[in-house]
PDB file of C-alpha atoms and ligand atoms in Angstrom:
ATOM      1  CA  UNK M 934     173.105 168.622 241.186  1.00 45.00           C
ATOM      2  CA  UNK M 935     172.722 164.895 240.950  1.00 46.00           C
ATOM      3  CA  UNK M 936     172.619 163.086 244.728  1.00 50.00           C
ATOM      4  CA  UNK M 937     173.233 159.472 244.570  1.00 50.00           C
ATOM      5  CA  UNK M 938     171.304 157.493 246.513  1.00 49.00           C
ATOM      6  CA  UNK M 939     173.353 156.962 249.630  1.00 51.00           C
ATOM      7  CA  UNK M 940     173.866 160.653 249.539  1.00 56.00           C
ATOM      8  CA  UNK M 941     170.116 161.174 249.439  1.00 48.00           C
ATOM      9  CA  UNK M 942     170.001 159.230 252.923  1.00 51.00           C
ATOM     10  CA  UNK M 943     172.549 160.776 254.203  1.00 55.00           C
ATOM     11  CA  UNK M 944     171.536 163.832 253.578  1.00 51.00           C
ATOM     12  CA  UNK M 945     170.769 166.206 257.121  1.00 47.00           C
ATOM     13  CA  UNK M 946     168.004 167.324 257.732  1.00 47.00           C
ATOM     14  CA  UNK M 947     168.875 170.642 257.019  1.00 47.00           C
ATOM     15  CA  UNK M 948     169.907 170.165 253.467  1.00 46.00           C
ATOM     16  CA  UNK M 949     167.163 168.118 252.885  1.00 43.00           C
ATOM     17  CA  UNK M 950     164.870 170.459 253.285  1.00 43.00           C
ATOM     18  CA  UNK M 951     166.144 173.407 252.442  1.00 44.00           C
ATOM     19  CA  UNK M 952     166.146 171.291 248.837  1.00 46.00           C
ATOM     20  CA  UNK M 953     162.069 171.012 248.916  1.00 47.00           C
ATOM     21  CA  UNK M 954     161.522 174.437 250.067  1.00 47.00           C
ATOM     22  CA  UNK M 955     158.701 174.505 247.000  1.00 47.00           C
ATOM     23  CA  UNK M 956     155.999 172.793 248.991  1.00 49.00           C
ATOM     24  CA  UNK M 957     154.711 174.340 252.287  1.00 50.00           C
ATOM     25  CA  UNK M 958     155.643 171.437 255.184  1.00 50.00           C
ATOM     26  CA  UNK M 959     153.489 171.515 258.368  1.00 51.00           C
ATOM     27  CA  UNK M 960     156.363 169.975 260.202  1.00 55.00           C
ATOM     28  CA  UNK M 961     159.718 169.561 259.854  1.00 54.00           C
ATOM     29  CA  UNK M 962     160.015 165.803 260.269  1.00 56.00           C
ATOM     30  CA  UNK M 963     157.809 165.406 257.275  1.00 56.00           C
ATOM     31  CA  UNK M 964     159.374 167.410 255.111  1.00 58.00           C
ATOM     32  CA  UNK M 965     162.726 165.416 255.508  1.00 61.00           C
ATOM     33  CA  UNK M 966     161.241 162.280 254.586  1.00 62.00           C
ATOM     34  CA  UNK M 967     159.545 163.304 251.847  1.00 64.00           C
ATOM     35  CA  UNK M 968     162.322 165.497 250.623  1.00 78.00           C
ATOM     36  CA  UNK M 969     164.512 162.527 250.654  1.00 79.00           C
ATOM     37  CA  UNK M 970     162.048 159.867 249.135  1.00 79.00           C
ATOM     38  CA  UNK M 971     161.664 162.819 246.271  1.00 78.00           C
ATOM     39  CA  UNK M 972     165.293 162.511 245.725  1.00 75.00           C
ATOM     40  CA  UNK M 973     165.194 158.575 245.714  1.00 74.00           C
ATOM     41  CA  UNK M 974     162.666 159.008 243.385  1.00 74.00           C
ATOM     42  CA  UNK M 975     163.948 160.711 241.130  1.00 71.00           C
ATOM     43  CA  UNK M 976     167.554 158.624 241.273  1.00 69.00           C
ATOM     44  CA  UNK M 977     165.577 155.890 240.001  1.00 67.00           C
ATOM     45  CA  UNK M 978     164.418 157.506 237.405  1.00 69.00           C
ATOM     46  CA  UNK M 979     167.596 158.188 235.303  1.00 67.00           C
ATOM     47  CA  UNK M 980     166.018 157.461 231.933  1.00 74.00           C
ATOM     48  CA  UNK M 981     167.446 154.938 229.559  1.00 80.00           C
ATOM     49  CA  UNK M 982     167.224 156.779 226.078  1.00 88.00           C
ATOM     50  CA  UNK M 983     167.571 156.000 222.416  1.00 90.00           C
ATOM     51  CA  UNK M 984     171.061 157.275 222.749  1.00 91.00           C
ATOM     52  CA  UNK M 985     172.286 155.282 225.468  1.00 92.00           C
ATOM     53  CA  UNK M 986     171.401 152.187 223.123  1.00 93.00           C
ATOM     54  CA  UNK M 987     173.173 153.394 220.181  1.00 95.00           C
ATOM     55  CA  UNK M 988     176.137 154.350 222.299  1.00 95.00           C
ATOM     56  CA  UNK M 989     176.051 150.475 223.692  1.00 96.00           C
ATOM     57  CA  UNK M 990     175.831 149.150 220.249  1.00 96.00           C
ATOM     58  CA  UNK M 991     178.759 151.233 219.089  1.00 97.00           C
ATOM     59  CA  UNK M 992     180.742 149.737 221.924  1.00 97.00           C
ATOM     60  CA  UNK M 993     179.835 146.375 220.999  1.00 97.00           C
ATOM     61  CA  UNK M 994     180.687 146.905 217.346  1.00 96.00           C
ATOM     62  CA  UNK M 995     184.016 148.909 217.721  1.00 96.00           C
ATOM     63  CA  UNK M 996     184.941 146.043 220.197  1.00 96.00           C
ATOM     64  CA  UNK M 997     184.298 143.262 217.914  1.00 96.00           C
ATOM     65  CA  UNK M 998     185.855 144.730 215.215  1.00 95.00           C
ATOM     66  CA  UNK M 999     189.203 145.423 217.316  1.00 95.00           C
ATOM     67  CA  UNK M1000     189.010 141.866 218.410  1.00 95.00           C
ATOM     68  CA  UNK M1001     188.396 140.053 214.983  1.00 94.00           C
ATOM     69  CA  UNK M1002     191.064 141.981 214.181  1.00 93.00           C
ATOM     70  CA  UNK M1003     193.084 141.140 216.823  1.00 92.00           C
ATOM     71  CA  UNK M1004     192.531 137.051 216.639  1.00 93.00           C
ATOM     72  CA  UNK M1005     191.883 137.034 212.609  1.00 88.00           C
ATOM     73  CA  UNK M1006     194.391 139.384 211.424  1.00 88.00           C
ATOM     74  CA  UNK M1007     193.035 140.858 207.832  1.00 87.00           C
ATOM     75  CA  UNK M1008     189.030 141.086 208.782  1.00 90.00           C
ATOM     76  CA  UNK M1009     187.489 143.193 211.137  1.00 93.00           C
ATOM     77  CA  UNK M1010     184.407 141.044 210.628  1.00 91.00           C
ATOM     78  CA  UNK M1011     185.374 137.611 211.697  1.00 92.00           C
ATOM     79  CA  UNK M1012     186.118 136.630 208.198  1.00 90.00           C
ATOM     80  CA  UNK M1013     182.493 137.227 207.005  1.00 89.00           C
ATOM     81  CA  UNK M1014     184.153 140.106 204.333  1.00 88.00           C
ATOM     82  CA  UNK M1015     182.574 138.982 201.414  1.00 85.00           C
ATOM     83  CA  UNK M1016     179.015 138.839 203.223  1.00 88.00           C
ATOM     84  CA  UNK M1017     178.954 142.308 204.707  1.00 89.00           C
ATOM     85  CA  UNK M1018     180.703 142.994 201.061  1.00 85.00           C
ATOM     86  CA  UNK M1019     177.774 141.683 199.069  1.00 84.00           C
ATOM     87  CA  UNK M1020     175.173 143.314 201.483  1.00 87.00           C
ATOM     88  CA  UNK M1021     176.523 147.110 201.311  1.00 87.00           C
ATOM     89  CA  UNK M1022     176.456 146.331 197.632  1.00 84.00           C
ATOM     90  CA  UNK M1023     172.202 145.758 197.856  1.00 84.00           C
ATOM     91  CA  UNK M1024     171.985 148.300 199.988  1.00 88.00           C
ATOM     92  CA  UNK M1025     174.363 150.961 198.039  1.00 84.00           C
ATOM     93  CA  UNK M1026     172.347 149.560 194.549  1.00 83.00           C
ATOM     94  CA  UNK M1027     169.134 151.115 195.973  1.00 87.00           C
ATOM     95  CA  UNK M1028     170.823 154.720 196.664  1.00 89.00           C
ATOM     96  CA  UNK M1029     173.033 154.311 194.067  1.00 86.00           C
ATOM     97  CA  UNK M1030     171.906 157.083 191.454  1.00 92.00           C
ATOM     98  CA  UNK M1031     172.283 154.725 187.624  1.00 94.00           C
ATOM     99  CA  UNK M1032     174.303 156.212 185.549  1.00 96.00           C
ATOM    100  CA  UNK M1033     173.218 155.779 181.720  1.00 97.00           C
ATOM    101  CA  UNK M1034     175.798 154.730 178.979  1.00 97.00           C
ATOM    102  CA  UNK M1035     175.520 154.089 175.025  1.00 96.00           C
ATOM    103  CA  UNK M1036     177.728 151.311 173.878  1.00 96.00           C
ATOM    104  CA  UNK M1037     180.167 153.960 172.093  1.00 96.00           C
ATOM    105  CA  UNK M1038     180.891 155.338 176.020  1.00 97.00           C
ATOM    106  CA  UNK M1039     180.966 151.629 177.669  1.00 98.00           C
ATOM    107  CA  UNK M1040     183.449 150.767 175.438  1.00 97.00           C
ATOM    108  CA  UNK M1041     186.188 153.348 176.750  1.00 98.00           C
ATOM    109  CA  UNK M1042     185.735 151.167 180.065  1.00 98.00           C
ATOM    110  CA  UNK M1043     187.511 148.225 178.302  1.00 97.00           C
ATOM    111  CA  UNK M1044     190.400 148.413 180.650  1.00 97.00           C
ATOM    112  CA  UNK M1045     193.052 149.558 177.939  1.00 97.00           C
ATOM    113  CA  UNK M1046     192.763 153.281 179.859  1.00 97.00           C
ATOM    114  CA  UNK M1047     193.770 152.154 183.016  1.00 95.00           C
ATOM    115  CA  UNK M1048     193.131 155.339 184.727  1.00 97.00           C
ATOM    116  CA  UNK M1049     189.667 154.122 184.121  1.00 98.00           C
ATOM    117  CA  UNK M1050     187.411 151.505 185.870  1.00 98.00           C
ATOM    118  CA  UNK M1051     186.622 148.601 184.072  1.00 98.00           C
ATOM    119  CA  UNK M1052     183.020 147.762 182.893  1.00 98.00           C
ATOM    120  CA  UNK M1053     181.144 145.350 181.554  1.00 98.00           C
ATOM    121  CA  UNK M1054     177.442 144.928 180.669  1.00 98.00           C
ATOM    122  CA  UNK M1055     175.161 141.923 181.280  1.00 98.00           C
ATOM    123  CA  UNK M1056     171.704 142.207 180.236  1.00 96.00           C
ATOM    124  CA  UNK M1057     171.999 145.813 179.684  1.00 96.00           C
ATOM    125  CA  UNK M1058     172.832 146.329 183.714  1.00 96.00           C
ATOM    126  CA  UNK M1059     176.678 147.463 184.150  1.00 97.00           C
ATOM    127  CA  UNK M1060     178.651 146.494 186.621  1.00 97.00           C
ATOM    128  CA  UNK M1061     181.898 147.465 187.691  1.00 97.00           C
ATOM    129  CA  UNK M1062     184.360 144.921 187.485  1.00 98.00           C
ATOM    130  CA  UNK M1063     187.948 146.832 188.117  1.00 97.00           C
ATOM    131  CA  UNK M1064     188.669 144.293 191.061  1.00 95.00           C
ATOM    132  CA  UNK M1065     188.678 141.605 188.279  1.00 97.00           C
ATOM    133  CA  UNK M1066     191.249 143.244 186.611  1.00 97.00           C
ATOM    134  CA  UNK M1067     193.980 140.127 185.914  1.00 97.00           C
ATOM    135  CA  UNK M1068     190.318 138.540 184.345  1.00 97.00           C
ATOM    136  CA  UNK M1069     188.745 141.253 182.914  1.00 98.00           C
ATOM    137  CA  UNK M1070     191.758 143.886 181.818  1.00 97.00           C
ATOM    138  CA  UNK M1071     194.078 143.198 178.403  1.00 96.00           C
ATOM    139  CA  UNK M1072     195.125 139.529 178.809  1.00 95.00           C
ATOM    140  CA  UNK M1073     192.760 138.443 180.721  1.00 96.00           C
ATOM    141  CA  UNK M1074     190.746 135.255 180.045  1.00 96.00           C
ATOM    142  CA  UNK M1075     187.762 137.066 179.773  1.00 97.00           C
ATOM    143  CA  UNK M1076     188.529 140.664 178.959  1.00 97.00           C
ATOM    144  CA  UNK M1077     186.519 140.405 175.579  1.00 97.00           C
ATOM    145  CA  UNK M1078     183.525 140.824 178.212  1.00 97.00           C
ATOM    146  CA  UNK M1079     185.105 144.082 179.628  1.00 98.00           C
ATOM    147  CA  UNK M1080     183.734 147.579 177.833  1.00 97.00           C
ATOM    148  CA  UNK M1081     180.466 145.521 176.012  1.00 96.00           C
ATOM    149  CA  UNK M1082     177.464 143.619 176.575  1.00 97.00           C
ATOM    150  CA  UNK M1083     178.320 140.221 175.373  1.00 96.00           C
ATOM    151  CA  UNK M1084     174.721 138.581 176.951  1.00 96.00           C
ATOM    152  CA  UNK M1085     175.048 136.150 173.697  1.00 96.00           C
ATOM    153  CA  UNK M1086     177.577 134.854 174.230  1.00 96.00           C
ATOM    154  CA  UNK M1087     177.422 134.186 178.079  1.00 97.00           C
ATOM    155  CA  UNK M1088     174.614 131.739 176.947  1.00 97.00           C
ATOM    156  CA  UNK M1089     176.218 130.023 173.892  1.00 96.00           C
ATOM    157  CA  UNK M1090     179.916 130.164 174.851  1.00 96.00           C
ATOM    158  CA  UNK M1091     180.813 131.512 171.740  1.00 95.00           C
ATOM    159  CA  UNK M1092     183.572 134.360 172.477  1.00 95.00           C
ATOM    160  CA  UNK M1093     184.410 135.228 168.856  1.00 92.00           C
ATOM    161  CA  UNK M1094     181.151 135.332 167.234  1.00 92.00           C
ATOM    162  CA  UNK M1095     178.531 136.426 169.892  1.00 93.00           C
ATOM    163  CA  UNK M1096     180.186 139.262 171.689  1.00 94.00           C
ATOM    164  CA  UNK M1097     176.090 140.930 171.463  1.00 94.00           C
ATOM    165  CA  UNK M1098     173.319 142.054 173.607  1.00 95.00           C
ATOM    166  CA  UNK M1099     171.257 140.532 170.726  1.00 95.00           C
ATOM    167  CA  UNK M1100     169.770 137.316 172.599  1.00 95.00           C
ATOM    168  CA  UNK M1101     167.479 136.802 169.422  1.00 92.00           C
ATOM    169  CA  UNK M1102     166.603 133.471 168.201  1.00 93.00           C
ATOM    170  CA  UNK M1103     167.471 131.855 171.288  1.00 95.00           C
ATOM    171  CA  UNK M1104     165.046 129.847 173.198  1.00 94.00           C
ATOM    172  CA  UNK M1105     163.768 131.579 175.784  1.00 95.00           C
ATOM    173  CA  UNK M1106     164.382 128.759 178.481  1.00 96.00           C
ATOM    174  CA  UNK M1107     167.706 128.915 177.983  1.00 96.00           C
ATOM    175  CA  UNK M1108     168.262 132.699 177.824  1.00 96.00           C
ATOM    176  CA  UNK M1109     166.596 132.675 180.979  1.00 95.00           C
ATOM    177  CA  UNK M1110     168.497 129.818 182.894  1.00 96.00           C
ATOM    178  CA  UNK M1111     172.300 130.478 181.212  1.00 97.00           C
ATOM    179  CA  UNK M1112     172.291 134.297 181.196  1.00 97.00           C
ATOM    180  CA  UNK M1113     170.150 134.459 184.139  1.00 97.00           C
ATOM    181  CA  UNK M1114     172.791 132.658 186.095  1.00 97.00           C
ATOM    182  CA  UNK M1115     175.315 135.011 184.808  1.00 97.00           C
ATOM    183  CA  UNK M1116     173.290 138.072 185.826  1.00 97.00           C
ATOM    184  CA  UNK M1117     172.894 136.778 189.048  1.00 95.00           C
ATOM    185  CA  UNK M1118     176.553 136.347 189.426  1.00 96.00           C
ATOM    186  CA  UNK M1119     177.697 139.720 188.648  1.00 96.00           C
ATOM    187  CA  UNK M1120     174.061 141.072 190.650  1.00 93.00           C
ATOM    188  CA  UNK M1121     175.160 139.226 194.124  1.00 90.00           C
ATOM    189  CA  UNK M1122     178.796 139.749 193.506  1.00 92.00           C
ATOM    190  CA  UNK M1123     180.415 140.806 196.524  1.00 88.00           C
ATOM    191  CA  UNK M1124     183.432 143.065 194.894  1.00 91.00           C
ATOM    192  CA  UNK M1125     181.764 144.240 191.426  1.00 94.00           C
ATOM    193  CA  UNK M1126     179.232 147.046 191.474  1.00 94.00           C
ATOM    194  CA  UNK M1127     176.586 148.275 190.455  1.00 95.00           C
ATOM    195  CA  UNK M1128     176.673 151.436 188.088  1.00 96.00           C
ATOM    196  CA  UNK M1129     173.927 151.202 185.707  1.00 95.00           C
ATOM    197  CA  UNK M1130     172.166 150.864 182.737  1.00 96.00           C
ATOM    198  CA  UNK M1131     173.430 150.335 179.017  1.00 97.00           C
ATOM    199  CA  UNK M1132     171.355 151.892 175.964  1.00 96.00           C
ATOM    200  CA  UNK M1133     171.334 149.800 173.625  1.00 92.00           C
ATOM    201  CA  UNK M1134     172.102 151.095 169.956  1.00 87.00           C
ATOM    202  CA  UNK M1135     169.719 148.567 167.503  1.00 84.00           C
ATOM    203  CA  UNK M1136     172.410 148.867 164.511  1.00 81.00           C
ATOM    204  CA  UNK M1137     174.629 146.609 166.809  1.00 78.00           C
ATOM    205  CA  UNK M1138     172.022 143.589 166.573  1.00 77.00           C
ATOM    206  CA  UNK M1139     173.895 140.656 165.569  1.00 70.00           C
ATOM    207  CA  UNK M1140     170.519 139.606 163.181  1.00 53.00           C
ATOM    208  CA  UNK M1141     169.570 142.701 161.272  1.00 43.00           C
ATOM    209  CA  UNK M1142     166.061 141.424 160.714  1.00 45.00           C
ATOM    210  CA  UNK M1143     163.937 140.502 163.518  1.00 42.00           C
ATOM    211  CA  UNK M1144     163.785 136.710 164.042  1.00 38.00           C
ATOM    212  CA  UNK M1145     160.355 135.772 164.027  1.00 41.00           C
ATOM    213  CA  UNK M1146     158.857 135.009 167.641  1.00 39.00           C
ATOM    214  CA  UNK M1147     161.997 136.181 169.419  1.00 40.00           C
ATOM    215  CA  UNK M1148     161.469 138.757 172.046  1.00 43.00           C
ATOM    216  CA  UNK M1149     163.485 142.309 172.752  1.00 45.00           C
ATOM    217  CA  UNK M1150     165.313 142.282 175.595  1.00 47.00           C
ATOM    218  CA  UNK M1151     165.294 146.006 176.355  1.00 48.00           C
ATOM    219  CA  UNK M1152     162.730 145.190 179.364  1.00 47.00           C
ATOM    220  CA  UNK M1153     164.176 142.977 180.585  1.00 51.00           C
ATOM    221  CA  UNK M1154     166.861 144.342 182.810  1.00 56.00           C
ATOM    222  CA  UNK M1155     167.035 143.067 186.273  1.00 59.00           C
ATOM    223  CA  UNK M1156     164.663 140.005 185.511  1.00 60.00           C
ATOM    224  CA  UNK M1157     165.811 136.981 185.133  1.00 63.00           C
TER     225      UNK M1157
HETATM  226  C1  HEM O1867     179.235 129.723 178.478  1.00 83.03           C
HETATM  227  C2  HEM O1867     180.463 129.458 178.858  1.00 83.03           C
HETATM  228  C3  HEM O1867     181.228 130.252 179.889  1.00 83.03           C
HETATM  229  C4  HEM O1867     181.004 131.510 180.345  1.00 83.03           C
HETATM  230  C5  HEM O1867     179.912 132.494 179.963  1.00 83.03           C
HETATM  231  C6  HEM O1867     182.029 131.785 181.329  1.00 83.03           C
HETATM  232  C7  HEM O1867     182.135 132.961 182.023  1.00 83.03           C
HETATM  233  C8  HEM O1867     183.047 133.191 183.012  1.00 83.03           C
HETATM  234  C9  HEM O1867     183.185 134.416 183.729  1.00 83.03           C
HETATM  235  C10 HEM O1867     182.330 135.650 183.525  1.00 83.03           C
HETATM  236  C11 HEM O1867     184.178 134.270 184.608  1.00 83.03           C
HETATM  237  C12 HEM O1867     184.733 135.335 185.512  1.00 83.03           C
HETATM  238  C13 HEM O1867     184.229 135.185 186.925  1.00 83.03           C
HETATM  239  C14 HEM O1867     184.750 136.300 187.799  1.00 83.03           C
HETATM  240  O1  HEM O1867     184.683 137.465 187.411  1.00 83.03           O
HETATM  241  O2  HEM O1867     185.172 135.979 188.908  1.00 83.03           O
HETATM  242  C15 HEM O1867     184.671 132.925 184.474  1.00 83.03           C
HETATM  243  C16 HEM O1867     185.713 132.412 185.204  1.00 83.03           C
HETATM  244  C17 HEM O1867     186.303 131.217 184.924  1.00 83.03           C
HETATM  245  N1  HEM O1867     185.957 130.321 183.946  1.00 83.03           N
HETATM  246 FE1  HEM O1867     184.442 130.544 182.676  1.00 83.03          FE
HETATM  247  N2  HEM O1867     182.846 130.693 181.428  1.00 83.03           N
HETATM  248  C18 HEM O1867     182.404 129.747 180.563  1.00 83.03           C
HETATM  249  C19 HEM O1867     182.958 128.523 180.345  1.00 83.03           C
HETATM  250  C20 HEM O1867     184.101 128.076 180.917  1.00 83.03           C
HETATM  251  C21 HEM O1867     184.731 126.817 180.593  1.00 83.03           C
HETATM  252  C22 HEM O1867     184.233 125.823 179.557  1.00 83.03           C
HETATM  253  C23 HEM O1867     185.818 126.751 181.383  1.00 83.03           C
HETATM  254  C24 HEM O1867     186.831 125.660 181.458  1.00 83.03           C
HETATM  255  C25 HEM O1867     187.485 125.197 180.425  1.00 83.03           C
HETATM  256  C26 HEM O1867     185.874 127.918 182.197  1.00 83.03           C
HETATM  257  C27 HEM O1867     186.836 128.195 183.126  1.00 83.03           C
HETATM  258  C28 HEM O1867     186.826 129.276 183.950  1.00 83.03           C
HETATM  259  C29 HEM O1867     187.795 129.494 185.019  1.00 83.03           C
HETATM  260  C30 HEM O1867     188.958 128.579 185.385  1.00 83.03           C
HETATM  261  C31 HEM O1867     187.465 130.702 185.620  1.00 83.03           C
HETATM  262  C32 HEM O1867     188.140 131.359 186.801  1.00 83.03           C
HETATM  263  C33 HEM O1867     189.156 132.323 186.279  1.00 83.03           C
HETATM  264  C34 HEM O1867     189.814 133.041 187.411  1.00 83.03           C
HETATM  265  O3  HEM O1867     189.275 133.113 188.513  1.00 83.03           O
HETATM  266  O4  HEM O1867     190.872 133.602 187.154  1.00 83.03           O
HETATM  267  N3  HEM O1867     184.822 128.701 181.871  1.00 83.03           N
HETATM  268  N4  HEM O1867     183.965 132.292 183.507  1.00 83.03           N
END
């Protein structure tokens, strides 16, 4: 049994030594005080473990989050959603398991099925961009992205004609600044995700013969 402090003090002498009956005491008087500074002791040593911290951490969390809540209304982070969004969506990437897709699959993911998610590939990464639906999904503005890698076109603007991975022929500066800006986008997006990696099927090269001095992509992923 635990004695607080006072308790300890308190304690008569009987009890008190009766409690260090252990150590042989030459005299009775002793034995109380020692018995009782034993007890102190050990009071003050109520260690302070790992799981005390977490436990006060949890508090602190669960409390913050009630009271963001509570002030902010829709956020139980103070309004910082799409931060603590974009950085469970670094941390899932590296856990994440990527999932491998030819362009035949990728292109059930065009949002026509809509009991299916909605992908799109940039630079042979796929993300998932379901959230984007109204942008993405038939109608959108931009669903000729969804279910394909369009990377050529995301640098040339050309929707119609460029709807390719095939970044051939372009100069490399440019791949590099206008679909590395894209790749970035859809990389630190805060609501699309992750999911993997597109294999790239060579008929489906917009230039059937290799341009001279332009560079494959295929290693690319994840660079620029
Ligand atoms: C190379 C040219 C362009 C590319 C690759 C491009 C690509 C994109 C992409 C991928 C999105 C979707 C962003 C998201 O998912 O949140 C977007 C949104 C948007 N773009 Fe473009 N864009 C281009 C040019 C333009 C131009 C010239 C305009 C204006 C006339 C424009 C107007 C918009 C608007 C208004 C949105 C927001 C749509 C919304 O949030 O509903 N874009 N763009």
């Amino acid at each position: 049994m635990v004695q607080t402090r006072k308790q300890a003090r308190e304690a008569t002498p009987d009890s008190a030594a009766a409690s260090d009956n252990s150590t042989p005491s030459p005299s009775p008087r002793k034995s109380k005080s020692k018995s009782k500074a034993k007890l102190i002791e050990e009071e003050d040593q109520v260690s302070f473990g790992v799981i005390d911290f977490l436990r006060i951490v949890l508090g602190v969390v669960v409390f913050s989050c009630a009271l963001s809540y509570f002030i902010i209304g829709d956020s139980y982070v103070w309004g910082q959603d799409k931060f603590f969004r974009k950085q469970w969506n670094g941390v899932r990437r590296v856990f994440v398991k990527p999932i491998y897709m030819d362009e035949a699959t990728l292109r059930l993911y065009n949002g026509t099925d809509e009991t299916l998610p909605i992908y799109l590939s940039i630079n042979c990464t796929i993300y998932d961009v379901t959230e984007g639906r109204a942008k993405y999904g038939p109608g959108g503005g931009y669903s000729f992205f969804a279910g394909r890698d369009a990377s050529r076109a995301y640098i040339t603007g050309d929707f119609k004609n460029d709807l390719t991975w095939d970044v051939s022929g372009i100069d490399e500066d440019r791949v590099k600044r206008a679909l590395g800006h894209w790749a970035n986008f859809f990389k630190n997006h805060e609501i699309y995700t992750f999911v993997g990696y597109l294999i790239k099927d060579p008929n489906n090269a917009k230039k059937k013969e290799p341009i001279e001095g332009a560079k494959d992509t295929e290693n690319k992923r994840d660079e620029l």
